[in-house]
Coordinates of C-alpha atoms in Angstrom, one line a residue:
Chain A
M7 CA -0.2 -0.3 0.0
G8 CA 1.8 3.4 -1.4
I9 CA 2.0 5.8 1.7
I10 CA -0.4 7.5 -0.3
S11 CA -3.3 5.8 0.2
G12 CA -2.7 4.6 3.9
L13 CA -2.7 8.8 4.7
V14 CA -5.7 8.4 2.9
V15 CA -6.5 5.5 4.6
L16 CA -6.2 6.8 8.4
A17 CA -7.8 10.1 7.5
V18 CA -10.5 8.1 6.9
A19 CA -10.2 6.2 10.2
F20 CA -9.7 10.1 12.1
I21 CA -13.4 10.9 10.7
V22 CA -14.4 8.1 11.5
G23 CA -13.9 8.0 15.5
M24 CA -15.3 11.9 15.0
D25 CA -18.3 10.5 13.4
G26 CA -19.0 7.3 15.4
I27 CA -19.3 10.2 18.8
L28 CA -20.9 12.7 16.8
D29 CA -23.8 10.1 15.8
E30 CA -23.9 12.5 13.5
W31 CA -22.9 11.8 9.8
Q32 CA -23.4 8.5 10.1
L33 CA -19.8 8.4 7.8
F34 CA -19.1 5.3 10.7
Q35 CA -21.1 2.8 9.8
P36 CA -19.9 -0.6 8.0
L37 CA -21.7 0.3 5.0
I38 CA -19.5 4.1 4.2
A39 CA -16.5 3.0 6.8
C40 CA -15.7 0.0 4.2
T41 CA -16.7 2.1 1.5
L42 CA -14.0 4.2 2.3
V43 CA -11.5 2.3 2.5
G44 CA -12.2 0.8 0.4
L45 CA -11.6 3.5 -2.6
A46 CA -8.4 4.5 -0.2
T47 CA -7.0 1.6 -1.0
G48 CA -8.2 1.5 -4.4
N49 CA -10.7 -2.3 -4.1
V50 CA -13.5 0.2 -3.7
G51 CA -15.8 -3.5 -4.8
S52 CA -15.1 -5.1 -1.8
G53 CA -15.4 -2.3 0.6
I54 CA -19.1 -2.1 -0.4
L55 CA -19.7 -5.8 -0.1
L56 CA -17.8 -6.1 3.4
G57 CA -19.4 -3.3 4.3
A58 CA -22.8 -4.5 3.6
T59 CA -22.1 -7.8 5.4
L60 CA -21.3 -5.9 8.5
Q61 CA -23.5 -3.1 8.2
M62 CA -26.4 -6.3 8.5
I63 CA -24.7 -7.5 12.1
T64 CA -24.0 -4.3 13.8
I65 CA -27.3 -2.5 12.4
G66 CA -29.5 -2.0 16.2
W67 CA -26.3 -2.1 18.0
M68 CA -26.6 1.8 19.3
N69 CA -26.0 4.2 22.6
V70 CA -28.9 4.6 24.4
G71 CA -28.2 7.2 27.1
A72 CA -24.9 7.0 28.8
A73 CA -25.1 2.7 27.8
V74 CA -22.0 1.6 25.4
A75 CA -22.4 -0.1 22.9
P76 CA -19.9 -2.2 21.4
D77 CA -17.6 -0.5 19.0
I78 CA -18.9 0.3 15.1
G79 CA -16.0 2.3 13.5
L80 CA -13.4 0.8 14.7
P81 CA -14.2 -2.6 14.0
A82 CA -15.2 -1.3 10.6
V83 CA -11.5 0.7 10.0
V84 CA -9.9 -1.9 10.6
A85 CA -11.9 -5.1 8.9
A86 CA -11.9 -3.6 5.8
L87 CA -8.2 -2.3 5.8
L88 CA -7.1 -6.3 6.6
V89 CA -10.2 -6.9 3.8
C90 CA -9.4 -4.6 0.1
G91 CA -5.5 -3.2 1.6
P92 CA -2.6 -5.5 1.4
A93 CA -3.2 -8.3 3.0
A94 CA -6.1 -8.8 1.1
I95 CA -8.0 -11.8 3.5
S96 CA -10.9 -12.9 3.0
I97 CA -14.2 -11.1 3.8
K98 CA -15.3 -13.3 5.8
N99 CA -12.3 -14.0 7.8
G100 CA -12.2 -10.1 7.6
I101 CA -16.2 -9.7 9.9
A102 CA -13.9 -12.6 12.6
F103 CA -11.0 -10.2 13.0
A104 CA -13.3 -7.0 13.6
I105 CA -15.4 -8.5 16.2
P106 CA -12.3 -8.0 18.7
F107 CA -11.6 -4.9 17.8
A108 CA -15.1 -3.9 18.4
V109 CA -14.9 -4.8 22.3
I110 CA -11.4 -2.3 22.3
G111 CA -13.1 0.2 20.6
Q112 CA -16.0 -0.2 23.4
I113 CA -13.1 -0.3 25.7
L114 CA -11.2 3.5 24.2
N115 CA -14.5 5.1 23.9
V116 CA -15.2 4.4 27.8
F117 CA -11.4 5.8 28.2
V118 CA -11.8 7.7 25.9
R119 CA -15.8 9.5 27.5
K120 CA -14.1 9.3 31.0
R121 CA -10.5 11.1 30.7
I122 CA -13.0 14.2 28.4
V123 CA -14.2 15.3 32.1
R124 CA -11.1 16.9 32.6
F125 CA -11.0 18.8 29.9
I126 CA -14.9 19.7 30.5
H127 CA -13.6 21.0 33.6
Q128 CA -11.2 23.8 32.0
A129 CA -13.9 24.4 29.8
D130 CA -15.6 25.0 33.2
R131 CA -12.3 27.3 33.6
A132 CA -13.0 28.8 30.3
A133 CA -16.7 29.9 31.4
N134 CA -15.5 31.8 34.1
A135 CA -13.3 33.7 32.5
G136 CA -15.6 34.8 30.2
N137 CA -13.7 32.9 27.8
L138 CA -16.6 31.8 24.5
S139 CA -13.6 30.6 22.3
K140 CA -11.5 28.5 24.7
M141 CA -15.1 27.3 24.8
N142 CA -15.1 26.2 22.2
R143 CA -11.1 24.4 21.7
V144 CA -11.5 21.8 24.7
H145 CA -15.1 21.2 22.3
L146 CA -13.4 20.1 18.7
L147 CA -9.9 19.2 21.3
S148 CA -11.9 16.5 22.9
L149 CA -13.6 15.3 18.8
C150 CA -9.2 15.6 17.9
F151 CA -9.3 12.7 21.2
Q152 CA -12.5 10.9 19.9
G153 CA -10.9 10.9 16.3
L154 CA -6.7 9.3 17.5
R155 CA -9.3 6.6 19.2
V156 CA -9.8 4.9 16.2
L157 CA -7.4 6.4 14.6
M158 CA -4.1 4.7 17.0
P159 CA -5.6 1.5 16.3
T160 CA -6.2 1.6 13.0
L161 CA -1.2 2.4 12.0
L162 CA -0.9 -0.1 14.3
I163 CA -2.7 -2.6 12.6
M164 CA -1.7 -1.3 9.6
L165 CA 2.4 -1.1 11.2
I166 CA 1.7 -5.2 11.2
S167 CA 3.9 -6.5 7.9
P168 CA 1.6 -7.4 5.3
H169 CA 2.3 -10.8 3.7
Y170 CA 1.6 -11.9 7.4
L171 CA -1.2 -11.3 8.1
H172 CA -2.4 -12.8 5.0
H173 CA -0.5 -16.0 6.4
L174 CA -1.7 -16.1 9.5
V175 CA -4.8 -16.1 8.5
N176 CA -4.4 -19.3 6.3
Q177 CA -3.5 -20.8 8.9
V178 CA -6.6 -21.6 10.1
P179 CA -8.1 -24.4 10.0
V180 CA -10.8 -25.0 7.6
V181 CA -13.1 -26.2 9.6
V182 CA -13.1 -22.9 11.4
T183 CA -13.5 -20.4 9.1
N184 CA -16.1 -21.8 7.6
G185 CA -17.4 -22.3 11.2
I186 CA -17.2 -18.5 11.4
D187 CA -19.6 -18.2 8.5
V188 CA -21.6 -19.7 10.5
S189 CA -21.2 -17.1 13.1
I190 CA -22.1 -14.5 11.0
G191 CA -25.4 -15.5 9.9
L192 CA -26.3 -15.9 13.6
L193 CA -25.0 -12.9 14.7
A194 CA -27.2 -10.2 13.3
A195 CA -29.8 -11.7 15.9
V196 CA -27.9 -9.9 18.6
G197 CA -28.4 -6.5 16.8
F198 CA -32.3 -7.5 16.7
A199 CA -32.6 -8.0 19.4
I200 CA -31.1 -4.6 20.7
I201 CA -34.0 -3.3 19.0
M202 CA -36.8 -5.2 20.5
N203 CA -34.8 -4.9 24.3
M204 CA -35.6 -0.7 23.8
T205 CA -39.1 -1.0 22.0
I206 CA -41.3 -3.9 22.3
D207 CA -43.8 -4.7 24.2
K208 CA -47.1 -6.9 24.4
H209 CA -48.8 -5.7 20.9
L210 CA -45.9 -4.8 20.0
W211 CA -45.1 -8.7 19.4
W212 CA -47.4 -8.8 16.6
W213 CA -46.2 -6.5 14.6
L214 CA -42.9 -8.8 15.2
L215 CA -44.5 -11.7 14.6
G216 CA -47.2 -10.0 11.0
G217 CA -43.6 -9.0 9.6
F218 CA -41.8 -12.5 10.0
L219 CA -44.6 -14.8 10.1
L220 CA -45.4 -12.9 6.5
A221 CA -41.3 -12.7 5.0
V222 CA -41.2 -16.5 5.8
A223 CA -44.4 -17.3 3.7
S224 CA -44.5 -15.3 0.4
G225 CA -40.5 -14.9 -0.1
L226 CA -41.3 -11.5 -1.7
N227 CA -38.6 -9.2 -0.8
I228 CA -36.6 -5.8 1.2
F229 CA -38.6 -3.2 -0.6
I230 CA -41.9 -4.6 -1.1
L231 CA -42.1 -5.7 2.4
T232 CA -40.4 -2.6 3.1
I233 CA -44.3 -0.4 1.8
I234 CA -46.1 -3.0 2.4
G235 CA -45.4 -2.5 6.5
L236 CA -45.4 0.6 6.1
V237 CA -48.7 0.9 4.5
L238 CA -50.0 -1.4 7.8
T239 CA -48.7 1.0 9.7
I240 CA -49.9 4.3 7.8
I241 CA -54.4 2.6 8.6
Y242 CA -53.0 1.0 12.0
I243 CA -52.1 4.4 13.6
W244 CA -55.6 5.5 10.7
L245 CA -57.2 3.3 12.9
S246 CA -56.5 3.9 16.2
S247 CA -57.4 7.7 15.7
R248 CA -60.7 6.8 14.4
H249 CA -61.3 4.4 17.5
P250 CA -60.0 6.4 20.2
D251 CA -61.7 4.0 22.8
S252 CA -59.8 1.3 21.5
S253 CA -57.1 2.4 22.4
N254 CA -55.4 1.4 25.5
D255 CA -53.0 4.6 26.3
S256 CA -55.3 7.4 25.3
G257 CA -55.9 9.3 27.6
D258 CA -59.6 12.1 28.4
V259 CA -61.5 13.3 26.3
N260 CA -59.5 16.6 26.4
E261 CA -56.4 15.0 25.0
Q262 CA -58.1 13.6 22.4
D263 CA -59.1 16.6 20.9
D264 CA -55.8 18.8 21.5
F265 CA -54.3 15.5 19.6
D266 CA -57.5 15.9 16.5
K267 CA -56.6 19.2 16.3
E268 CA -52.8 18.0 16.3
L269 CA -53.0 16.1 13.3
D270 CA -55.1 18.3 10.7
D271 CA -52.4 21.0 11.3
L272 CA -49.8 18.2 10.1
Chain B
M4 CA -48.3 34.6 20.5
G5 CA -45.3 35.0 17.6
Q6 CA -47.0 38.7 16.5
H7 CA -46.6 39.9 19.8
L8 CA -42.7 38.7 19.9
T9 CA -42.1 40.8 17.4
D10 CA -44.1 43.5 18.3
N11 CA -41.3 43.3 21.1
H12 CA -38.6 42.9 19.0
Q13 CA -39.4 45.4 17.7
K14 CA -39.2 48.1 20.5
N15 CA -36.3 46.7 22.2
L16 CA -34.0 46.8 18.6
N17 CA -32.4 50.2 19.6
Q18 CA -31.1 48.9 22.8
H19 CA -31.3 45.1 23.1
P20 CA -28.9 43.2 20.5
Q21 CA -30.5 39.9 18.7
L22 CA -30.3 37.4 16.9
Q23 CA -29.3 37.4 13.1
P24 CA -30.1 35.2 10.6
G25 CA -26.8 34.6 10.0
D26 CA -26.0 33.0 14.5
F27 CA -29.0 30.7 12.9
I28 CA -27.2 29.3 10.8
S29 CA -23.8 28.6 12.3
I30 CA -25.7 26.8 15.3
F31 CA -27.2 25.0 12.7
W32 CA -24.5 24.0 12.2
R33 CA -22.8 23.7 15.1
S34 CA -25.4 21.6 16.3
G35 CA -23.8 18.1 14.3
F36 CA -21.2 18.9 17.0
E37 CA -23.0 18.5 20.3
Q38 CA -21.6 15.2 21.7
A39 CA -17.7 16.2 20.7
S40 CA -17.3 16.0 24.4
W41 CA -19.6 13.7 25.3
N42 CA -18.4 12.4 29.2
Y43 CA -19.2 11.0 32.1
E44 CA -20.2 13.6 34.5
R45 CA -21.6 15.9 32.6
M46 CA -22.7 14.2 29.9
Q47 CA -23.5 17.1 26.8
N48 CA -23.4 19.8 28.5
L49 CA -20.7 21.7 27.0
G50 CA -21.8 20.3 23.7
F51 CA -25.0 22.0 24.2
A52 CA -22.9 25.4 25.5
F53 CA -20.7 25.1 21.8
I54 CA -24.0 24.9 20.0
L55 CA -25.0 27.0 22.0
S56 CA -22.3 30.1 22.3
P57 CA -22.5 32.6 18.6
A58 CA -25.6 33.1 20.6
I59 CA -24.4 33.9 23.6
K60 CA -21.7 35.9 21.5
R61 CA -24.4 38.6 19.8
L62 CA -27.0 38.1 22.5
Y63 CA -24.1 39.1 26.1
P64 CA -21.3 41.1 25.2
N65 CA -21.8 42.7 28.2
K66 CA -19.4 40.6 30.5
A67 CA -20.7 39.3 33.8
D68 CA -23.7 38.5 31.3
R69 CA -21.2 36.5 29.6
I70 CA -20.3 34.2 31.8
S71 CA -23.7 33.4 33.9
A72 CA -24.9 32.3 30.3
M73 CA -22.0 30.6 30.3
K74 CA -22.0 29.0 33.6
R75 CA -26.2 28.0 33.4
H76 CA -25.5 26.1 30.3
L77 CA -23.2 23.8 31.3
L78 CA -25.1 21.9 33.2
F79 CA -25.6 18.6 33.1
F80 CA -27.7 17.9 30.0
N81 CA -28.2 15.2 27.7
T82 CA -30.6 13.7 25.7
S83 CA -31.4 12.1 21.8
P84 CA -28.6 14.0 19.8
I85 CA -31.0 15.0 16.4
M86 CA -33.5 15.9 18.0
Q87 CA -31.7 18.0 20.8
S88 CA -31.9 21.5 18.0
L89 CA -36.4 21.4 19.5
V90 CA -34.5 22.5 22.6
T91 CA -31.6 25.1 20.7
G92 CA -34.4 26.8 19.6
V93 CA -37.0 27.0 22.8
V94 CA -33.5 27.9 25.1
L95 CA -32.5 30.9 21.7
N96 CA -36.3 32.4 22.5
L97 CA -35.8 32.1 25.9
E98 CA -32.4 33.6 25.8
E99 CA -33.2 35.9 23.6
Q100 CA -36.0 37.4 25.3
K101 CA -33.7 37.5 29.1
A102 CA -31.1 39.6 26.9
A103 CA -34.5 42.2 26.2
G104 CA -35.0 42.6 30.4
K105 CA -37.4 39.7 31.2
P106 CA -37.2 38.7 33.7
I107 CA -35.9 34.7 33.1
S108 CA -34.1 32.9 35.9
T109 CA -31.4 31.2 35.0
S110 CA -34.1 28.3 36.8
E111 CA -36.6 28.7 34.6
I112 CA -34.4 28.2 31.3
T113 CA -32.4 25.1 33.9
S114 CA -35.7 23.0 34.4
V115 CA -36.8 23.9 30.3
K116 CA -34.0 22.0 29.6
T117 CA -34.4 19.3 32.3
A118 CA -37.9 19.1 32.1
M119 CA -37.8 17.9 27.4
M120 CA -34.8 16.1 27.2
G121 CA -36.5 13.1 29.0
P122 CA -39.3 12.8 26.8
L123 CA -37.5 13.7 23.4
G124 CA -34.6 10.8 24.1
G125 CA -37.4 8.9 24.9
I126 CA -39.3 9.1 21.1
G127 CA -35.5 10.1 19.8
D128 CA -33.8 7.0 20.0
P129 CA -36.8 4.6 18.9
V130 CA -37.2 7.3 16.6
W131 CA -34.2 7.3 14.2
N132 CA -31.8 4.7 15.9
G133 CA -34.5 2.5 16.7
T134 CA -36.5 2.8 13.1
I135 CA -35.0 5.0 10.6
R136 CA -31.6 3.7 11.2
P137 CA -31.6 0.2 11.1
V138 CA -34.7 0.7 8.0
L139 CA -33.0 2.8 5.5
S140 CA -28.8 0.8 6.2
A141 CA -30.8 -2.7 6.1
L142 CA -32.3 -1.2 2.3
A143 CA -29.1 0.5 0.9
A144 CA -27.4 -3.1 2.0
S145 CA -30.3 -5.0 0.3
L146 CA -29.7 -2.9 -2.8
V147 CA -25.6 -3.5 -2.2
L148 CA -26.8 -7.5 -2.5
S149 CA -28.5 -7.4 -5.3
G150 CA -26.0 -5.2 -7.1
Y151 CA -25.9 -2.1 -6.7
G152 CA -23.0 -0.9 -4.8
I153 CA -21.9 2.3 -4.8
W154 CA -25.1 3.1 -4.7
G155 CA -26.5 1.3 -1.6
P156 CA -23.7 3.3 0.7
I157 CA -25.0 7.2 -1.0
L158 CA -28.5 6.1 -1.0
F159 CA -28.0 5.4 2.7
F160 CA -26.0 8.5 3.1
V161 CA -28.1 11.3 1.6
A162 CA -31.0 9.0 3.5
W163 CA -30.3 9.8 6.4
N164 CA -28.3 13.3 6.4
G165 CA -31.9 14.1 3.8
L166 CA -33.0 13.3 6.9
R167 CA -30.9 14.8 9.9
L168 CA -30.3 18.1 8.5
S169 CA -33.9 19.3 7.9
F170 CA -35.0 17.8 10.4
R171 CA -32.5 19.7 12.5
Y172 CA -33.8 22.8 10.6
Q173 CA -37.3 22.7 11.2
A174 CA -37.2 22.0 14.9
Q175 CA -34.2 24.4 15.9
K176 CA -36.4 26.9 14.1
L177 CA -40.0 26.0 15.3
G178 CA -37.8 25.6 19.2
Y179 CA -37.5 29.3 18.4
A180 CA -41.1 30.3 16.7
R181 CA -43.3 28.8 19.4
G182 CA -40.6 29.0 22.2
T183 CA -42.1 27.1 25.7
D184 CA -45.6 26.7 24.6
I185 CA -43.8 23.9 22.5
I186 CA -44.2 22.1 26.0
N187 CA -47.7 21.3 24.5
L188 CA -47.0 19.7 21.8
F189 CA -45.0 17.2 24.6
S190 CA -48.6 17.2 26.4
S191 CA -50.9 16.9 22.8
G192 CA -50.2 13.0 22.1
V193 CA -48.5 13.7 18.2
L194 CA -45.6 13.0 19.9
K195 CA -47.5 9.0 21.7
V196 CA -48.7 8.5 18.2
I197 CA -45.2 9.2 16.8
T198 CA -44.3 6.4 18.0
K199 CA -46.4 4.3 18.4
A200 CA -46.3 4.4 14.9
S201 CA -42.5 3.8 14.6
A202 CA -42.8 1.5 16.9
A203 CA -44.7 -0.5 14.9
F204 CA -43.3 -0.1 11.4
G205 CA -40.2 -1.0 13.8
M206 CA -41.0 -4.3 14.9
F207 CA -43.2 -4.9 11.5
M208 CA -39.3 -4.8 9.9
V209 CA -36.9 -6.2 12.7
G210 CA -39.9 -8.6 12.2
V211 CA -38.3 -9.0 8.9
F212 CA -34.6 -8.9 9.2
I213 CA -35.2 -12.1 11.0
A214 CA -37.0 -13.4 8.9
K215 CA -33.9 -12.8 6.0
W216 CA -31.2 -12.1 7.7
V217 CA -30.4 -14.6 11.1
R218 CA -28.4 -17.4 9.2
V219 CA -29.2 -20.6 10.9
D220 CA -29.4 -23.1 8.2
F221 CA -29.7 -26.6 8.6
D222 CA -29.5 -29.7 6.9
L223 CA -32.8 -31.8 8.1
G224 CA -31.3 -34.2 4.4
R225 CA -29.1 -35.7 7.4
I226 CA -31.4 -37.1 9.7
H227 CA -33.3 -40.0 8.6
I228 CA -36.8 -39.8 9.6
F229 CA -36.5 -36.5 7.8
Q230 CA -35.2 -37.5 4.8
H231 CA -37.5 -37.1 2.5
M232 CA -38.4 -33.3 3.8
A233 CA -36.2 -31.1 2.9
W234 CA -38.7 -28.2 1.9
L235 CA -39.2 -27.7 5.6
N236 CA -35.3 -26.9 6.1
A237 CA -36.0 -23.4 5.1
Y238 CA -39.0 -23.1 7.8
V239 CA -36.8 -24.8 9.8
S240 CA -34.2 -22.7 10.5
A241 CA -36.5 -19.5 10.3
L242 CA -38.0 -20.6 13.6
A243 CA -34.7 -21.0 15.2
A244 CA -33.4 -17.8 13.4
L245 CA -35.7 -16.2 15.7
L246 CA -35.9 -18.0 18.6
L247 CA -32.4 -17.5 18.6
T248 CA -33.7 -14.1 17.7
M249 CA -35.8 -14.3 21.2
M250 CA -33.1 -16.0 23.3
C251 CA -30.3 -13.2 22.8
L252 CA -33.4 -10.6 23.9
W253 CA -34.0 -13.1 27.2
L254 CA -29.9 -13.2 27.6
I255 CA -30.1 -8.7 27.8
R256 CA -33.1 -8.6 29.8
L257 CA -30.8 -10.9 32.1
R258 CA -28.6 -8.3 31.3
V259 CA -25.5 -10.1 29.3
T260 CA -23.9 -7.3 27.4
P261 CA -23.7 -8.2 24.0
I262 CA -20.4 -8.9 23.6
W263 CA -20.4 -11.5 25.7
I264 CA -23.2 -12.7 23.1
I265 CA -21.2 -12.7 19.8
L266 CA -18.9 -14.7 21.6
L267 CA -21.3 -16.9 21.9
L268 CA -22.7 -17.1 19.4
F269 CA -19.8 -17.0 18.2
V270 CA -18.3 -20.2 20.2
L271 CA -22.1 -21.2 18.8
G272 CA -21.8 -21.0 15.8
L273 CA -18.8 -22.8 15.5
I274 CA -19.7 -26.2 17.8
G275 CA -22.8 -25.9 15.3
Y276 CA -20.6 -26.4 11.9
A277 CA -18.0 -28.8 13.8
G278 CA -20.9 -31.1 15.0
G279 CA -22.6 -31.4 11.4
V280 CA -25.7 -29.6 13.1
I281 CA -25.8 -26.3 11.1
V282 CA -24.2 -25.7 7.7
V283 CA -23.1 -23.0 6.0

């Protein structure tokens, strides 16, 4: 890998680390992060494929409130570097590599979030002095540390000889490689369970089962199923607004009136 | 209310600084950096102050006022990031009134922030992270796997950020225009309907995803009595996928962290394959 593409990969790692904490542009999602690393290393095709496969596993991984989920950005960049870079390992081995880095990324994230408390105290001092620009600088400096959180491990991986990594992966017995492939199929369940844990209640189980059974029985593709899901949701909301009494959580008459009024406004 | 405010502003035009169009744009741009200094002491506190700093600069040229504004926005704050723009808008409205001499206390501003961040967090996380992002990224990943390559990531990026930026922009505007009246929105039930719709749609889609993407491929043909029932494979595998997801949910409810569940599934996959129960 040339120096330029190495530097671009590091720049991507830095940006991914920053967006990973911001959670705004979603550049840290594997779908995009792996594609960017693929572009940087001149191997965009496998980057996109790896990204899509990894995306399905990490789809439900999210930070809710103060709880930190397994990291997404660091494993996406590292796996893409190993798959698209000179180590040229297979996509499924790349995913196997990604998992320990999800743990490492999570640990580093918690570490940085704790260390930033010091910066917060600096910001307090800036506030006491009425120094707005210093306070803003402290904020952006914290962001740089989150960028370094992904950049540093990526740099370390880059320094390991790609031939050694390639050789190492080839040493893995076929049984394990195929076993990993099976595991990849299972892993998506965790993310979906995280989403369910946040949302599901008694009557929502029917929605989940409905989607599941329709997908299994009809074999329709996901785009058509999404449209069906949207239509069913709209019908459901329409019906429950017409029959407010059938809904358990609707409150008194006044609340219902307000709600109708707001719906008219929309 | 809006008219009343405008009149007030006209009256105070010469005595008191007002927010300029450029300030709103700058604040909107900064809103994307809210979580940069997320910390375990006061979470998004510095982020909120960072977003607000163009307004603080504009409204409080006097040093003592500026210091107290900075201090009150460095107090604890945490909500779902994208929903925060609504809080920003309301706070901009309050700060502008305060700067114009209205008797609004620091604790009033703080309590408005605190009152909004809980409910908005409770809506924002399930809607944005639990429904919109999973569905968009799933559709994009499916596009990639059906051979559309780069269009998957591009569409995901454009769709998500289009929604996010327009929401943030509108929410900041709405919050500023309505001020504390926005609290009526919380009690009106509209947010309840949005949450309900998003949860129903989200769970429907999770059901679809489980059927499509959790792969537990049993090979029934290996077991003698099932040899002529190969058509059952697909259904048995789908059922296993559903049971596996419910097992993960159960483990999460038992407070097993996701990482341990992931490692468990890795081991399960290896053993399942080596034992010939699950096939690739």
